[in-house]
Amino acid sequence: TAGITQAPTSQILAAGRSMTLRCTQDMRHNAMYWYRQDLGLGLRLIHYSNTAGTTGKGEVPDGYSVSRANTDDFPLTLASAVPSQTSVYFCASSDQGGQPQHFGDGTRLSIL
Amino acid sequence: AQSVTQLDSQVPVFEEAPVELRCNYSSSVSVYLFWYVQYPNQGLQLLLKYLSGSTLVKGINGFEAEFNKSQTSFHLRKPSVHISDTAEYFCAVSEPGNNRKLIWGLGTSLAVNP
């Protein structure tokens, strides 16, 4: 079972350009999440989705948007990238409350 | 607001020594508790979780954790570490009112030296 697949693995992007990070899960989990991980700041939630068709803002949503058209896919879009969005991005999913979140291997994004 | 505090940002230890990574949380309601491990350049993997029942929880790779409600702690322990345990360890707590969302500690970097 693949679990969670994130693409691309890494990317260098010019400031001002747009970018979509892809996330696909094959576990039929209802909830999905996008985090960014920065040194000294731990994991910070960007956006989440409790079920297909719904999304919610996390603690650092500005500059990012998400959609959840179906259960499996949860893309994250940077409309106009800025250098402060340089980070490692992780997608995760979970099923019921109390169940652990499953993580992808991350996308390392550098904005120049 | 709920918070999770990992009391040590870095823990150096020699191989085969015991280790304890400390985690405290703030919550007045019942929560779910998790420990995750992140090896270099990888995503996070679940080590163990506490949902209810026995306060001593055993996880993968010989790790265990003890839930202490009165001290709101969930410390992670291993009696004898290996070089391969070198990694970042994260404590997380479910958010009251939306228990699928997690509140994360900042992580503890465990460095096991020969």
mmCIF file with all atom_site columns, C-alpha atoms in Angstrom:
data_model
loop_
_atom_site.group_PDB
_atom_site.id
_atom_site.type_symbol
_atom_site.label_atom_id
_atom_site.label_alt_id
_atom_site.label_comp_id
_atom_site.label_asym_id
_atom_site.label_entity_id
_atom_site.label_seq_id
_atom_site.pdbx_PDB_ins_code
_atom_site.Cartn_x
_atom_site.Cartn_y
_atom_site.Cartn_z
_atom_site.occupancy
_atom_site.B_iso_or_equiv
_atom_site.pdbx_formal_charge
_atom_site.auth_seq_id
_atom_site.auth_comp_id
_atom_site.auth_asym_id
_atom_site.auth_atom_id
_atom_site.pdbx_PDB_model_num
ATOM 1   C CA . THR A 1 1   ? 0.000   0.000  0.000  1.00 0.00 ? 1   THR A CA 1
ATOM 2   C CA . ALA A 1 2   ? 1.449   3.360  -1.036 1.00 0.00 ? 2   ALA A CA 1
ATOM 3   C CA . GLY A 1 3   ? -0.253  5.365  1.707  1.00 0.00 ? 3   GLY A CA 1
ATOM 4   C CA . ILE A 1 4   ? 0.345   9.033  0.960  1.00 0.00 ? 4   ILE A CA 1
ATOM 5   C CA . THR A 1 5   ? 2.120   10.190 -2.174 1.00 0.00 ? 5   THR A CA 1
ATOM 6   C CA . GLN A 1 6   ? 3.441   13.722 -2.464 1.00 0.00 ? 6   GLN A CA 1
ATOM 7   C CA . ALA A 1 7   ? 4.804   15.356 -5.609 1.00 0.00 ? 7   ALA A CA 1
ATOM 8   C CA . PRO A 1 8   ? 7.177   16.826 -6.429 1.00 0.00 ? 8   PRO A CA 1
ATOM 9   C CA . THR A 1 9   ? 9.858   15.656 -3.999 1.00 0.00 ? 9   THR A CA 1
ATOM 10  C CA . SER A 1 10  ? 11.608  18.984 -4.270 1.00 0.00 ? 10  SER A CA 1
ATOM 11  C CA . GLN A 1 11  ? 11.274  22.182 -6.242 1.00 0.00 ? 11  GLN A CA 1
ATOM 12  C CA . ILE A 1 12  ? 13.034  25.495 -6.712 1.00 0.00 ? 12  ILE A CA 1
ATOM 13  C CA . LEU A 1 13  ? 10.627  28.257 -7.598 1.00 0.00 ? 13  LEU A CA 1
ATOM 14  C CA . ALA A 1 14  ? 11.048  31.910 -8.509 1.00 0.00 ? 14  ALA A CA 1
ATOM 15  C CA . ALA A 1 15  ? 9.277   34.402 -6.274 1.00 0.00 ? 15  ALA A CA 1
ATOM 16  C CA . GLY A 1 16  ? 5.962   35.505 -7.735 1.00 0.00 ? 16  GLY A CA 1
ATOM 17  C CA . ARG A 1 17  ? 5.325   32.229 -9.545 1.00 0.00 ? 17  ARG A CA 1
ATOM 18  C CA . SER A 1 18  ? 2.480   29.897 -8.676 1.00 0.00 ? 18  SER A CA 1
ATOM 19  C CA . MET A 1 19  ? 2.905   26.284 -7.653 1.00 0.00 ? 19  MET A CA 1
ATOM 20  C CA . THR A 1 20  ? 0.662   23.369 -6.740 1.00 0.00 ? 20  THR A CA 1
ATOM 21  C CA . LEU A 1 21  ? 1.900   20.659 -4.422 1.00 0.00 ? 21  LEU A CA 1
ATOM 22  C CA . ARG A 1 22  ? 0.123   17.390 -5.005 1.00 0.00 ? 22  ARG A CA 1
ATOM 23  C CA . CYS A 1 23  ? -1.026  14.914 -2.357 1.00 0.00 ? 23  CYS A CA 1
ATOM 24  C CA . THR A 1 24  ? -2.849  11.646 -2.956 1.00 0.00 ? 24  THR A CA 1
ATOM 25  C CA . GLN A 1 25  ? -3.837  8.983  -0.452 1.00 0.00 ? 25  GLN A CA 1
ATOM 26  C CA . ASP A 1 26  ? -5.105  5.477  -1.078 1.00 0.00 ? 26  ASP A CA 1
ATOM 27  C CA . MET A 1 27  ? -6.379  4.686  2.421  1.00 0.00 ? 27  MET A CA 1
ATOM 28  C CA . ARG A 1 28  ? -9.826  6.261  1.960  1.00 0.00 ? 28  ARG A CA 1
ATOM 29  C CA . HIS A 1 29  ? -9.238  8.482  4.986  1.00 0.00 ? 29  HIS A CA 1
ATOM 30  C CA . ASN A 1 30  ? -11.792 11.213 5.545  1.00 0.00 ? 30  ASN A CA 1
ATOM 31  C CA . ALA A 1 31  ? -9.461  13.876 6.913  1.00 0.00 ? 31  ALA A CA 1
ATOM 32  C CA . MET A 1 32  ? -6.383  15.362 5.242  1.00 0.00 ? 32  MET A CA 1
ATOM 33  C CA . TYR A 1 33  ? -3.892  17.998 6.323  1.00 0.00 ? 33  TYR A CA 1
ATOM 34  C CA . TRP A 1 34  ? -1.121  20.195 5.019  1.00 0.00 ? 34  TRP A CA 1
ATOM 35  C CA . TYR A 1 35  ? 1.744   21.174 7.306  1.00 0.00 ? 35  TYR A CA 1
ATOM 36  C CA . ARG A 1 36  ? 4.905   23.139 6.857  1.00 0.00 ? 36  ARG A CA 1
ATOM 37  C CA . GLN A 1 37  ? 8.002   22.246 8.851  1.00 0.00 ? 37  GLN A CA 1
ATOM 38  C CA . ASP A 1 38  ? 10.606  24.880 9.622  1.00 0.00 ? 38  ASP A CA 1
ATOM 39  C CA . LEU A 1 39  ? 13.661  24.609 11.828 1.00 0.00 ? 39  LEU A CA 1
ATOM 40  C CA . GLY A 1 40  ? 12.840  25.596 15.388 1.00 0.00 ? 40  GLY A CA 1
ATOM 41  C CA . LEU A 1 41  ? 9.130   26.001 14.644 1.00 0.00 ? 41  LEU A CA 1
ATOM 42  C CA . GLY A 1 42  ? 8.057   22.382 14.448 1.00 0.00 ? 42  GLY A CA 1
ATOM 43  C CA . LEU A 1 43  ? 5.025   21.442 12.381 1.00 0.00 ? 43  LEU A CA 1
ATOM 44  C CA . ARG A 1 44  ? 2.471   24.128 11.637 1.00 0.00 ? 44  ARG A CA 1
ATOM 45  C CA . LEU A 1 45  ? -0.903  23.368 10.139 1.00 0.00 ? 45  LEU A CA 1
ATOM 46  C CA . ILE A 1 46  ? -1.687  25.298 6.971  1.00 0.00 ? 46  ILE A CA 1
ATOM 47  C CA . HIS A 1 47  ? -5.085  23.936 5.925  1.00 0.00 ? 47  HIS A CA 1
ATOM 48  C CA . TYR A 1 48  ? -7.100  20.847 6.626  1.00 0.00 ? 48  TYR A CA 1
ATOM 49  C CA . SER A 1 49  ? -10.132 19.001 5.327  1.00 0.00 ? 49  SER A CA 1
ATOM 50  C CA . ASN A 1 50  ? -12.365 16.849 7.512  1.00 0.00 ? 50  ASN A CA 1
ATOM 51  C CA . THR A 1 51  ? -14.139 15.303 4.522  1.00 0.00 ? 51  THR A CA 1
ATOM 52  C CA . ALA A 1 52  ? -14.394 15.663 0.766  1.00 0.00 ? 52  ALA A CA 1
ATOM 53  C CA . GLY A 1 53  ? -15.980 18.984 -0.186 1.00 0.00 ? 53  GLY A CA 1
ATOM 54  C CA . THR A 1 54  ? -14.957 20.822 2.984  1.00 0.00 ? 54  THR A CA 1
ATOM 55  C CA . THR A 1 55  ? -11.796 22.657 3.981  1.00 0.00 ? 55  THR A CA 1
ATOM 56  C CA . GLY A 1 56  ? -10.636 24.683 6.954  1.00 0.00 ? 56  GLY A CA 1
ATOM 57  C CA . LYS A 1 57  ? -7.849  27.064 7.862  1.00 0.00 ? 57  LYS A CA 1
ATOM 58  C CA . GLY A 1 58  ? -5.014  26.053 10.121 1.00 0.00 ? 58  GLY A CA 1
ATOM 59  C CA . GLU A 1 59  ? -2.671  28.327 12.018 1.00 0.00 ? 59  GLU A CA 1
ATOM 60  C CA . VAL A 1 60  ? -0.696  29.632 9.000  1.00 0.00 ? 60  VAL A CA 1
ATOM 61  C CA . PRO A 1 61  ? -3.105  29.734 6.016  1.00 0.00 ? 61  PRO A CA 1
ATOM 62  C CA . ASP A 1 62  ? -2.110  33.048 4.432  1.00 0.00 ? 62  ASP A CA 1
ATOM 63  C CA . GLY A 1 63  ? -0.700  32.706 0.920  1.00 0.00 ? 63  GLY A CA 1
ATOM 64  C CA . TYR A 1 64  ? -1.999  29.156 0.505  1.00 0.00 ? 64  TYR A CA 1
ATOM 65  C CA . SER A 1 65  ? -5.199  27.622 -0.813 1.00 0.00 ? 65  SER A CA 1
ATOM 66  C CA . VAL A 1 66  ? -6.525  24.062 -0.945 1.00 0.00 ? 66  VAL A CA 1
ATOM 67  C CA . SER A 1 67  ? -9.356  22.132 -2.507 1.00 0.00 ? 67  SER A CA 1
ATOM 68  C CA . ARG A 1 68  ? -10.858 18.732 -1.754 1.00 0.00 ? 68  ARG A CA 1
ATOM 69  C CA . ALA A 1 69  ? -12.854 17.623 -4.772 1.00 0.00 ? 69  ALA A CA 1
ATOM 70  C CA . ASN A 1 70  ? -12.679 13.949 -3.812 1.00 0.00 ? 70  ASN A CA 1
ATOM 71  C CA . THR A 1 71  ? -11.539 11.725 -0.941 1.00 0.00 ? 71  THR A CA 1
ATOM 72  C CA . ASP A 1 72  ? -8.113  10.879 -2.328 1.00 0.00 ? 72  ASP A CA 1
ATOM 73  C CA . ASP A 1 73  ? -6.632  14.205 -3.452 1.00 0.00 ? 73  ASP A CA 1
ATOM 74  C CA . PHE A 1 74  ? -5.757  17.335 -1.486 1.00 0.00 ? 74  PHE A CA 1
ATOM 75  C CA . PRO A 1 75  ? -3.619  19.764 -3.528 1.00 0.00 ? 75  PRO A CA 1
ATOM 76  C CA . LEU A 1 76  ? -1.992  22.817 -1.959 1.00 0.00 ? 76  LEU A CA 1
ATOM 77  C CA . THR A 1 77  ? -1.548  25.909 -4.114 1.00 0.00 ? 77  THR A CA 1
ATOM 78  C CA . LEU A 1 78  ? 0.763   28.857 -3.648 1.00 0.00 ? 78  LEU A CA 1
ATOM 79  C CA . ALA A 1 79  ? -0.748  31.580 -5.849 1.00 0.00 ? 79  ALA A CA 1
ATOM 80  C CA . SER A 1 80  ? 2.260   33.920 -5.762 1.00 0.00 ? 80  SER A CA 1
ATOM 81  C CA . ALA A 1 81  ? 5.224   32.434 -3.949 1.00 0.00 ? 81  ALA A CA 1
ATOM 82  C CA . VAL A 1 82  ? 7.349   34.481 -1.560 1.00 0.00 ? 82  VAL A CA 1
ATOM 83  C CA . PRO A 1 83  ? 10.735  33.563 -0.030 1.00 0.00 ? 83  PRO A CA 1
ATOM 84  C CA . SER A 1 84  ? 9.173   33.063 3.431  1.00 0.00 ? 84  SER A CA 1
ATOM 85  C CA . GLN A 1 85  ? 7.311   30.095 2.003  1.00 0.00 ? 85  GLN A CA 1
ATOM 86  C CA . THR A 1 86  ? 10.583  28.227 1.631  1.00 0.00 ? 86  THR A CA 1
ATOM 87  C CA . SER A 1 87  ? 9.962   25.140 3.745  1.00 0.00 ? 87  SER A CA 1
ATOM 88  C CA . VAL A 1 88  ? 9.357   21.424 3.806  1.00 0.00 ? 88  VAL A CA 1
ATOM 89  C CA . TYR A 1 89  ? 5.690   20.645 3.223  1.00 0.00 ? 89  TYR A CA 1
ATOM 90  C CA . PHE A 1 90  ? 4.026   17.520 4.542  1.00 0.00 ? 90  PHE A CA 1
ATOM 91  C CA . CYS A 1 91  ? 0.652   16.119 3.661  1.00 0.00 ? 91  CYS A CA 1
ATOM 92  C CA . ALA A 1 92  ? -1.094  13.803 6.119  1.00 0.00 ? 92  ALA A CA 1
ATOM 93  C CA . SER A 1 93  ? -4.364  11.951 6.453  1.00 0.00 ? 93  SER A CA 1
ATOM 94  C CA . SER A 1 94  ? -6.374  10.337 9.221  1.00 0.00 ? 94  SER A CA 1
ATOM 95  C CA . ASP A 1 95  ? -9.590  8.448  9.653  1.00 0.00 ? 95  ASP A CA 1
ATOM 96  C CA . GLN A 1 96  ? -11.631 8.669  12.822 1.00 0.00 ? 96  GLN A CA 1
ATOM 97  C CA . GLY A 1 97  ? -10.898 10.781 15.826 1.00 0.00 ? 97  GLY A CA 1
ATOM 98  C CA . GLY A 1 98  ? -8.159  9.269  17.932 1.00 0.00 ? 98  GLY A CA 1
ATOM 99  C CA . GLN A 1 99  ? -6.547  7.540  15.011 1.00 0.00 ? 99  GLN A CA 1
ATOM 100 C CA . PRO A 1 100 ? -3.019  8.558  14.043 1.00 0.00 ? 100 PRO A CA 1
ATOM 101 C CA . GLN A 1 101 ? -2.174  10.761 11.140 1.00 0.00 ? 101 GLN A CA 1
ATOM 102 C CA . HIS A 1 102 ? -0.259  9.167  8.274  1.00 0.00 ? 102 HIS A CA 1
ATOM 103 C CA . PHE A 1 103 ? 2.362   11.303 6.577  1.00 0.00 ? 103 PHE A CA 1
ATOM 104 C CA . GLY A 1 104 ? 3.841   11.566 3.131  1.00 0.00 ? 104 GLY A CA 1
ATOM 105 C CA . ASP A 1 105 ? 7.573   11.948 2.591  1.00 0.00 ? 105 ASP A CA 1
ATOM 106 C CA . GLY A 1 106 ? 7.336   15.705 2.078  1.00 0.00 ? 106 GLY A CA 1
ATOM 107 C CA . THR A 1 107 ? 8.074   18.280 -0.589 1.00 0.00 ? 107 THR A CA 1
ATOM 108 C CA . ARG A 1 108 ? 11.134  20.457 -0.118 1.00 0.00 ? 108 ARG A CA 1
ATOM 109 C CA . LEU A 1 109 ? 10.316  23.855 -1.635 1.00 0.00 ? 109 LEU A CA 1
ATOM 110 C CA . SER A 1 110 ? 12.770  26.696 -2.102 1.00 0.00 ? 110 SER A CA 1
ATOM 111 C CA . ILE A 1 111 ? 11.538  30.120 -3.193 1.00 0.00 ? 111 ILE A CA 1
ATOM 112 C CA . LEU A 1 112 ? 14.225  32.375 -4.640 1.00 0.00 ? 112 LEU A CA 1
ATOM 113 C CA . ALA B 2 1   ? -5.311  27.592 24.061 1.00 0.00 ? 1   ALA B CA 1
ATOM 114 C CA . GLN B 2 2   ? -4.049  24.077 24.246 1.00 0.00 ? 2   GLN B CA 1
ATOM 115 C CA . SER B 2 3   ? -0.303  23.659 24.005 1.00 0.00 ? 3   SER B CA 1
ATOM 116 C CA . VAL B 2 4   ? 2.322   20.926 23.969 1.00 0.00 ? 4   VAL B CA 1
ATOM 117 C CA . THR B 2 5   ? 5.756   21.459 25.493 1.00 0.00 ? 5   THR B CA 1
ATOM 118 C CA . GLN B 2 6   ? 8.682   19.219 24.781 1.00 0.00 ? 6   GLN B CA 1
ATOM 119 C CA . LEU B 2 7   ? 11.046  20.123 27.548 1.00 0.00 ? 7   LEU B CA 1
ATOM 120 C CA . ASP B 2 8   ? 14.296  19.282 25.793 1.00 0.00 ? 8   ASP B CA 1
ATOM 121 C CA . SER B 2 9   ? 15.136  20.452 22.294 1.00 0.00 ? 9   SER B CA 1
ATOM 122 C CA . GLN B 2 10  ? 18.209  18.218 22.099 1.00 0.00 ? 10  GLN B CA 1
ATOM 123 C CA . VAL B 2 11  ? 19.124  15.052 23.969 1.00 0.00 ? 11  VAL B CA 1
ATOM 124 C CA . PRO B 2 12  ? 22.573  13.532 23.464 1.00 0.00 ? 12  PRO B CA 1
ATOM 125 C CA . VAL B 2 13  ? 23.035  10.001 24.783 1.00 0.00 ? 13  VAL B CA 1
ATOM 126 C CA . PHE B 2 14  ? 25.485  7.148  24.427 1.00 0.00 ? 14  PHE B CA 1
ATOM 127 C CA . GLU B 2 15  ? 24.530  3.912  22.736 1.00 0.00 ? 15  GLU B CA 1
ATOM 128 C CA . GLU B 2 16  ? 22.891  1.336  25.041 1.00 0.00 ? 16  GLU B CA 1
ATOM 129 C CA . ALA B 2 17  ? 22.063  4.006  27.643 1.00 0.00 ? 17  ALA B CA 1
ATOM 130 C CA . PRO B 2 18  ? 18.457  4.650  28.703 1.00 0.00 ? 18  PRO B CA 1
ATOM 131 C CA . VAL B 2 19  ? 16.667  7.749  27.482 1.00 0.00 ? 19  VAL B CA 1
ATOM 132 C CA . GLU B 2 20  ? 13.608  9.771  28.429 1.00 0.00 ? 20  GLU B CA 1
ATOM 133 C CA . LEU B 2 21  ? 12.100  12.436 26.200 1.00 0.00 ? 21  LEU B CA 1
ATOM 134 C CA . ARG B 2 22  ? 9.712   14.662 28.103 1.00 0.00 ? 22  ARG B CA 1
ATOM 135 C CA . CYS B 2 23  ? 6.359   15.992 26.956 1.00 0.00 ? 23  CYS B CA 1
ATOM 136 C CA . ASN B 2 24  ? 3.834   18.066 28.882 1.00 0.00 ? 24  ASN B CA 1
ATOM 137 C CA . TYR B 2 25  ? 0.513   19.326 27.605 1.00 0.00 ? 25  TYR B CA 1
ATOM 138 C CA . SER B 2 26  ? -2.119  21.739 28.777 1.00 0.00 ? 26  SER B CA 1
ATOM 139 C CA . SER B 2 27  ? -5.690  20.525 28.707 1.00 0.00 ? 27  SER B CA 1
ATOM 140 C CA . SER B 2 28  ? -8.542  20.273 31.147 1.00 0.00 ? 28  SER B CA 1
ATOM 141 C CA . VAL B 2 29  ? -10.393 17.688 29.065 1.00 0.00 ? 29  VAL B CA 1
ATOM 142 C CA . SER B 2 30  ? -9.578  14.194 27.904 1.00 0.00 ? 30  SER B CA 1
ATOM 143 C CA . VAL B 2 31  ? -7.260  14.066 24.936 1.00 0.00 ? 31  VAL B CA 1
ATOM 144 C CA . TYR B 2 32  ? -5.511  11.569 22.731 1.00 0.00 ? 32  TYR B CA 1
ATOM 145 C CA . LEU B 2 33  ? -1.720  11.549 22.918 1.00 0.00 ? 33  LEU B CA 1
ATOM 146 C CA . PHE B 2 34  ? 0.836   10.537 20.323 1.00 0.00 ? 34  PHE B CA 1
ATOM 147 C CA . TRP B 2 35  ? 4.563   10.243 19.816 1.00 0.00 ? 35  TRP B CA 1
ATOM 148 C CA . TYR B 2 36  ? 5.982   10.356 16.299 1.00 0.00 ? 36  TYR B CA 1
ATOM 149 C CA . VAL B 2 37  ? 9.517   9.845  14.993 1.00 0.00 ? 37  VAL B CA 1
ATOM 150 C CA . GLN B 2 38  ? 11.086  11.547 11.999 1.00 0.00 ? 38  GLN B CA 1
ATOM 151 C CA . TYR B 2 39  ? 14.266  10.140 10.500 1.00 0.00 ? 39  TYR B CA 1
ATOM 152 C CA . PRO B 2 40  ? 16.389  12.467 8.346  1.00 0.00 ? 40  PRO B CA 1
ATOM 153 C CA . ASN B 2 41  ? 14.728  13.470 5.077  1.00 0.00 ? 41  ASN B CA 1
ATOM 154 C CA . GLN B 2 42  ? 11.637  11.418 5.792  1.00 0.00 ? 42  GLN B CA 1
ATOM 155 C CA . GLY B 2 43  ? 8.067   11.978 6.891  1.00 0.00 ? 43  GLY B CA 1
ATOM 156 C CA . LEU B 2 44  ? 6.778   11.320 10.384 1.00 0.00 ? 44  LEU B CA 1
ATOM 157 C CA . GLN B 2 45  ? 5.954   7.823  11.595 1.00 0.00 ? 45  GLN B CA 1
ATOM 158 C CA . LEU B 2 46  ? 3.778   6.897  14.545 1.00 0.00 ? 46  LEU B CA 1
ATOM 159 C CA . LEU B 2 47  ? 5.713   5.452  17.494 1.00 0.00 ? 47  LEU B CA 1
ATOM 160 C CA . LEU B 2 48  ? 2.819   4.972  19.892 1.00 0.00 ? 48  LEU B CA 1
ATOM 161 C CA . LYS B 2 49  ? -0.470  6.445  21.017 1.00 0.00 ? 49  LYS B CA 1
ATOM 162 C CA . TYR B 2 50  ? -2.606  6.710  24.132 1.00 0.00 ? 50  TYR B CA 1
ATOM 163 C CA . LEU B 2 51  ? -6.358  6.748  23.689 1.00 0.00 ? 51  LEU B CA 1
ATOM 164 C CA . SER B 2 52  ? -7.621  5.286  26.973 1.00 0.00 ? 52  SER B CA 1
ATOM 165 C CA . GLY B 2 53  ? -7.046  2.405  29.361 1.00 0.00 ? 53  GLY B CA 1
ATOM 166 C CA . SER B 2 54  ? -3.630  1.415  30.666 1.00 0.00 ? 54  SER B CA 1
ATOM 167 C CA . THR B 2 55  ? -1.427  4.418  31.256 1.00 0.00 ? 55  THR B CA 1
ATOM 168 C CA . LEU B 2 56  ? 1.703   2.582  30.076 1.00 0.00 ? 56  LEU B CA 1
ATOM 169 C CA . VAL B 2 57  ? 1.752   2.343  26.313 1.00 0.00 ? 57  VAL B CA 1
ATOM 170 C CA . LYS B 2 58  ? 4.198   0.266  24.323 1.00 0.00 ? 58  LYS B CA 1
ATOM 171 C CA . GLY B 2 59  ? 5.178   1.221  20.812 1.00 0.00 ? 59  GLY B CA 1
ATOM 172 C CA . ILE B 2 60  ? 7.480   0.197  18.024 1.00 0.00 ? 60  ILE B CA 1
ATOM 173 C CA . ASN B 2 61  ? 11.270  -0.119 18.248 1.00 0.00 ? 61  ASN B CA 1
ATOM 174 C CA . GLY B 2 62  ? 11.226  -0.785 22.003 1.00 0.00 ? 62  GLY B CA 1
ATOM 175 C CA . PHE B 2 63  ? 9.798   2.609  22.976 1.00 0.00 ? 63  PHE B CA 1
ATOM 176 C CA . GLU B 2 64  ? 7.154   3.115  25.646 1.00 0.00 ? 64  GLU B CA 1
ATOM 177 C CA . ALA B 2 65  ? 5.391   6.084  27.178 1.00 0.00 ? 65  ALA B CA 1
ATOM 178 C CA . GLU B 2 66  ? 3.476   6.707  30.361 1.00 0.00 ? 66  GLU B CA 1
ATOM 179 C CA . PHE B 2 67  ? 0.415   8.903  30.544 1.00 0.00 ? 67  PHE B CA 1
ATOM 180 C CA . ASN B 2 68  ? 0.198   10.846 33.805 1.00 0.00 ? 68  ASN B CA 1
ATOM 181 C CA . LYS B 2 69  ? -3.083  12.714 34.019 1.00 0.00 ? 69  LYS B CA 1
ATOM 182 C CA . SER B 2 70  ? -2.316  14.594 37.234 1.00 0.00 ? 70  SER B CA 1
ATOM 183 C CA . GLN B 2 71  ? 0.946   15.927 35.828 1.00 0.00 ? 71  GLN B CA 1
ATOM 184 C CA . THR B 2 72  ? -0.430  16.233 32.268 1.00 0.00 ? 72  THR B CA 1
ATOM 185 C CA . SER B 2 73  ? 2.643   14.463 30.976 1.00 0.00 ? 73  SER B CA 1
ATOM 186 C CA . PHE B 2 74  ? 3.355   11.806 28.376 1.00 0.00 ? 74  PHE B CA 1
ATOM 187 C CA . HIS B 2 75  ? 7.076   11.070 28.588 1.00 0.00 ? 75  HIS B CA 1
ATOM 188 C CA . LEU B 2 76  ? 8.720   8.709  26.100 1.00 0.00 ? 76  LEU B CA 1
ATOM 189 C CA . ARG B 2 77  ? 11.280  6.184  27.293 1.00 0.00 ? 77  ARG B CA 1
ATOM 190 C CA . LYS B 2 78  ? 13.578  3.499  25.963 1.00 0.00 ? 78  LYS B CA 1
ATOM 191 C CA . PRO B 2 79  ? 15.759  1.383  28.265 1.00 0.00 ? 79  PRO B CA 1
ATOM 192 C CA . SER B 2 80  ? 18.632  0.971  25.792 1.00 0.00 ? 80  SER B CA 1
ATOM 193 C CA . VAL B 2 81  ? 19.056  3.090  22.675 1.00 0.00 ? 81  VAL B CA 1
ATOM 194 C CA . HIS B 2 82  ? 20.763  2.257  19.417 1.00 0.00 ? 82  HIS B CA 1
ATOM 195 C CA . ILE B 2 83  ? 22.579  4.419  16.909 1.00 0.00 ? 83  ILE B CA 1
ATOM 196 C CA . SER B 2 84  ? 19.595  3.913  14.612 1.00 0.00 ? 84  SER B CA 1
ATOM 197 C CA . ASP B 2 85  ? 17.327  5.734  17.104 1.00 0.00 ? 85  ASP B CA 1
ATOM 198 C CA . THR B 2 86  ? 18.968  9.015  16.167 1.00 0.00 ? 86  THR B CA 1
ATOM 199 C CA . ALA B 2 87  ? 16.054  11.091 14.911 1.00 0.00 ? 87  ALA B CA 1
ATOM 200 C CA . GLU B 2 88  ? 13.631  13.895 15.723 1.00 0.00 ? 88  GLU B CA 1
ATOM 201 C CA . TYR B 2 89  ? 10.795  12.960 18.073 1.00 0.00 ? 89  TYR B CA 1
ATOM 202 C CA . PHE B 2 90  ? 7.488   14.804 18.218 1.00 0.00 ? 90  PHE B CA 1
ATOM 203 C CA . CYS B 2 91  ? 4.795   14.715 20.870 1.00 0.00 ? 91  CYS B CA 1
ATOM 204 C CA . ALA B 2 92  ? 1.248   15.573 19.748 1.00 0.00 ? 92  ALA B CA 1
ATOM 205 C CA . VAL B 2 93  ? -2.129  15.979 21.435 1.00 0.00 ? 93  VAL B CA 1
ATOM 206 C CA . SER B 2 94  ? -5.566  15.945 19.892 1.00 0.00 ? 94  SER B CA 1
ATOM 207 C CA . GLU B 2 95  ? -7.410  19.249 19.825 1.00 0.00 ? 95  GLU B CA 1
ATOM 208 C CA . PRO B 2 96  ? -10.488 19.382 22.038 1.00 0.00 ? 96  PRO B CA 1
ATOM 209 C CA . GLY B 2 97  ? -13.575 19.760 19.900 1.00 0.00 ? 97  GLY B CA 1
ATOM 210 C CA . ASN B 2 98  ? -11.895 18.390 16.797 1.00 0.00 ? 98  ASN B CA 1
ATOM 211 C CA . ASN B 2 99  ? -10.002 15.323 17.849 1.00 0.00 ? 99  ASN B CA 1
ATOM 212 C CA . ARG B 2 100 ? -8.712  14.577 14.369 1.00 0.00 ? 100 ARG B CA 1
ATOM 213 C CA . LYS B 2 101 ? -6.592  17.721 14.494 1.00 0.00 ? 101 LYS B CA 1
ATOM 214 C CA . LEU B 2 102 ? -3.318  17.514 16.393 1.00 0.00 ? 102 LEU B CA 1
ATOM 215 C CA . ILE B 2 103 ? -1.385  20.093 18.372 1.00 0.00 ? 103 ILE B CA 1
ATOM 216 C CA . TRP B 2 104 ? 2.334   19.492 18.048 1.00 0.00 ? 104 TRP B CA 1
ATOM 217 C CA . GLY B 2 105 ? 5.337   20.007 20.242 1.00 0.00 ? 105 GLY B CA 1
ATOM 218 C CA . LEU B 2 106 ? 8.434   21.552 18.674 1.00 0.00 ? 106 LEU B CA 1
ATOM 219 C CA . GLY B 2 107 ? 10.327  18.292 18.691 1.00 0.00 ? 107 GLY B CA 1
ATOM 220 C CA . THR B 2 108 ? 13.297  16.758 20.496 1.00 0.00 ? 108 THR B CA 1
ATOM 221 C CA . SER B 2 109 ? 16.400  15.849 18.573 1.00 0.00 ? 109 SER B CA 1
ATOM 222 C CA . LEU B 2 110 ? 17.835  12.593 19.915 1.00 0.00 ? 110 LEU B CA 1
ATOM 223 C CA . ALA B 2 111 ? 21.489  12.018 19.066 1.00 0.00 ? 111 ALA B CA 1
ATOM 224 C CA . VAL B 2 112 ? 22.831  8.585  19.955 1.00 0.00 ? 112 VAL B CA 1
ATOM 225 C CA . ASN B 2 113 ? 26.600  8.472  20.057 1.00 0.00 ? 113 ASN B CA 1
ATOM 226 C CA . PRO B 2 114 ? 28.827  5.385  19.982 1.00 0.00 ? 114 PRO B CA 1
#
